[in-house]
mmCIF file of C-alpha atoms in Angstrom:
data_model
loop_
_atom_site.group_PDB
_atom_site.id
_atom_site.type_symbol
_atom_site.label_atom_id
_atom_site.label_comp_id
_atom_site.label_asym_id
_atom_site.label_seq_id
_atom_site.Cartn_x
_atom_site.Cartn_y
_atom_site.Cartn_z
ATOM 1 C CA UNK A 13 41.364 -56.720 35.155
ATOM 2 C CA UNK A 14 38.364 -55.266 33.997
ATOM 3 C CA UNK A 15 35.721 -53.153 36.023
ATOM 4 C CA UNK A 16 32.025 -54.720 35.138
ATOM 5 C CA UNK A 17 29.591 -52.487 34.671
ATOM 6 C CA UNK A 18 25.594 -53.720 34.486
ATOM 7 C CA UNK A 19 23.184 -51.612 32.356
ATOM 8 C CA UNK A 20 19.629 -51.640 33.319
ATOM 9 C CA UNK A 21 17.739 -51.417 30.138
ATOM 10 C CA UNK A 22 13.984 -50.348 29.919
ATOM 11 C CA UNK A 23 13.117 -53.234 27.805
ATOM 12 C CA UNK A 24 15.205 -56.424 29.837
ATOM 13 C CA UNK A 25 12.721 -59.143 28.411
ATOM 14 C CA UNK A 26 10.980 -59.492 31.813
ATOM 15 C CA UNK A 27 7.876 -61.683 32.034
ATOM 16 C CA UNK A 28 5.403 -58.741 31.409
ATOM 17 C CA UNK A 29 7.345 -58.354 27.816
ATOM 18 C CA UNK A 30 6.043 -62.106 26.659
ATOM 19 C CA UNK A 31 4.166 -61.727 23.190
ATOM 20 C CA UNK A 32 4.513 -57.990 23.417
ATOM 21 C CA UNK A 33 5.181 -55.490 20.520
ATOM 22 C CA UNK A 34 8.064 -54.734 21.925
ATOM 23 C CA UNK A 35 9.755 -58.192 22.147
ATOM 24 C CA UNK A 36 11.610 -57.299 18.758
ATOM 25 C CA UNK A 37 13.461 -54.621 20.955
ATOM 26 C CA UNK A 38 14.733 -56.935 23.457
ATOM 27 C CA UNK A 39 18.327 -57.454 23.270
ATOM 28 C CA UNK A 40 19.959 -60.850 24.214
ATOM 29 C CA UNK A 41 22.501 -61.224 27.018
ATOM 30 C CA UNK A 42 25.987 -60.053 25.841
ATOM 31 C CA UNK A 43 29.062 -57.767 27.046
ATOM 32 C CA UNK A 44 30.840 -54.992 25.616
ATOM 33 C CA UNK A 45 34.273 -54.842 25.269
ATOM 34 C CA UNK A 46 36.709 -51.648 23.856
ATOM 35 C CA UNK A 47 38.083 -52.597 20.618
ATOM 36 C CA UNK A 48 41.502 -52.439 22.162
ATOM 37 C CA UNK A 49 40.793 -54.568 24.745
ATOM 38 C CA UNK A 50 38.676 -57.598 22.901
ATOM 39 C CA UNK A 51 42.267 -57.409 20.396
ATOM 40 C CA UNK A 52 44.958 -57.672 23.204
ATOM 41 C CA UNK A 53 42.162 -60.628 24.548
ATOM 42 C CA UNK A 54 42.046 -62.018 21.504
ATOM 43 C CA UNK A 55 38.393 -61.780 21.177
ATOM 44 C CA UNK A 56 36.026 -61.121 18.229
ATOM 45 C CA UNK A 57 32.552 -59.890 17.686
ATOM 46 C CA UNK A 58 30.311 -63.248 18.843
ATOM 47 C CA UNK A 59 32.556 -64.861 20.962
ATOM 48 C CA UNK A 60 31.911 -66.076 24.076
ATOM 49 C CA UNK A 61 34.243 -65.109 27.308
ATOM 50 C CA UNK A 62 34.098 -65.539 30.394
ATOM 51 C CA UNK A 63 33.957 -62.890 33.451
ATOM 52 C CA UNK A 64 34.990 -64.094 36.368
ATOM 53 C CA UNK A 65 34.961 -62.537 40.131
ATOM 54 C CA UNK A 66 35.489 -63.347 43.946
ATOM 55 C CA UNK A 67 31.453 -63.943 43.209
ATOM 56 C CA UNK A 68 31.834 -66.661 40.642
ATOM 57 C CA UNK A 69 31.906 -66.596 36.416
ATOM 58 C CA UNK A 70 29.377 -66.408 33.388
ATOM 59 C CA UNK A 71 29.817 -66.891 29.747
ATOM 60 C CA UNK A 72 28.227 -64.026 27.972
ATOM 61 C CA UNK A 73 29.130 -63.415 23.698
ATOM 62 C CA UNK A 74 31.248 -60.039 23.050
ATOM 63 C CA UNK A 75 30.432 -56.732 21.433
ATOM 64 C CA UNK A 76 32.595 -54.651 20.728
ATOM 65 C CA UNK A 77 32.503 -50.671 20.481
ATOM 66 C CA UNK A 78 35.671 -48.167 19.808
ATOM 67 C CA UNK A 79 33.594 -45.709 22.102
ATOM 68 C CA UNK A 80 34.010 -48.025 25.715
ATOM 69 C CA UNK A 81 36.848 -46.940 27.785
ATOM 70 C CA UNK A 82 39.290 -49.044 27.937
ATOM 71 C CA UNK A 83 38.885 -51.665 31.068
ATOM 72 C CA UNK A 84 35.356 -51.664 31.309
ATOM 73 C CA UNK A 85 33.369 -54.450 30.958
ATOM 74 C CA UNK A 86 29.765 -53.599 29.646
ATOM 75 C CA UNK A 87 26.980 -55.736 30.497
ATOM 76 C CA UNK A 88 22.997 -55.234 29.580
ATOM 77 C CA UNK A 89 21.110 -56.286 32.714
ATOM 78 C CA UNK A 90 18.228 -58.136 30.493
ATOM 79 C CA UNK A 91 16.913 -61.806 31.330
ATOM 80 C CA UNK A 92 19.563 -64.557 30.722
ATOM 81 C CA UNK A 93 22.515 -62.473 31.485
ATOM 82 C CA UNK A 94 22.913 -64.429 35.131
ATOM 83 C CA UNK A 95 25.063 -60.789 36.382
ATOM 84 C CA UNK A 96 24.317 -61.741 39.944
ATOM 85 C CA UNK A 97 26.852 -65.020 39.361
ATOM 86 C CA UNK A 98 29.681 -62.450 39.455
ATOM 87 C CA UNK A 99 28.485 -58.714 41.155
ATOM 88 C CA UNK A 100 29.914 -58.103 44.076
ATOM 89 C CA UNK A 101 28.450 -54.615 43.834
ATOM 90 C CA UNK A 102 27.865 -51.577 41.443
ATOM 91 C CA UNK A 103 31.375 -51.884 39.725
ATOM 92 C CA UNK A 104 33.024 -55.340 40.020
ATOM 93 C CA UNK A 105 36.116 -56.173 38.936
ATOM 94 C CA UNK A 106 36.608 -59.000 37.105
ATOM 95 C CA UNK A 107 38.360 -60.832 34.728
ATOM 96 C CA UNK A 108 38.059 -61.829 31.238
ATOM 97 C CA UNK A 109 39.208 -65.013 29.148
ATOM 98 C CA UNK A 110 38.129 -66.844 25.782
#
């Protein structure tokens, strides 16, 4: 399993960023995988998985960055990322699948 991480980011697309300046910074809803990992998964760069917990499951696409430890599942809390579906708490394990 993997241990799911959520990011807060400054700029999360919120309501009070609609026609803003800064909507070009907003980044869509995705997860980050270790490059190790996403292989032995099977995933590439754009495809969707899905992370599933005791909570429930959401599809989110895949990044991928050498610099992630390996077994952690990171997550951008920004609008359209539907985290709450699977957090159980600060860290929550979960699983990943294509």
């Amino acid at each position: 399993g993997f241990v799911l991480l959520a990011a807060p980011r400054a700029y999360d697309g919120g309501d009070w960023a609609r026609e803003s300046k800064l909507q070009p910074r907003m980044v869509p809803p995705h997860v980050i995988l270790n490059a190790d990992d996403a292989a032995a998964l099977g995933v590439a760069l754009g495809e969707t998985v899905r992370l599933t917990s005791s909570a429930g499951s959401v599809e989110l696409p895949a990044q991928i960055d050498r610099g992630l430890p390996r077994g952690v599942a990171l997550a951008p809390a920004v609008r359209g990322a539907a985290l709450s579906a699977v957090q159980t708490g600060p860290q929550t394990r979960v699983t990943i699948t294509k």
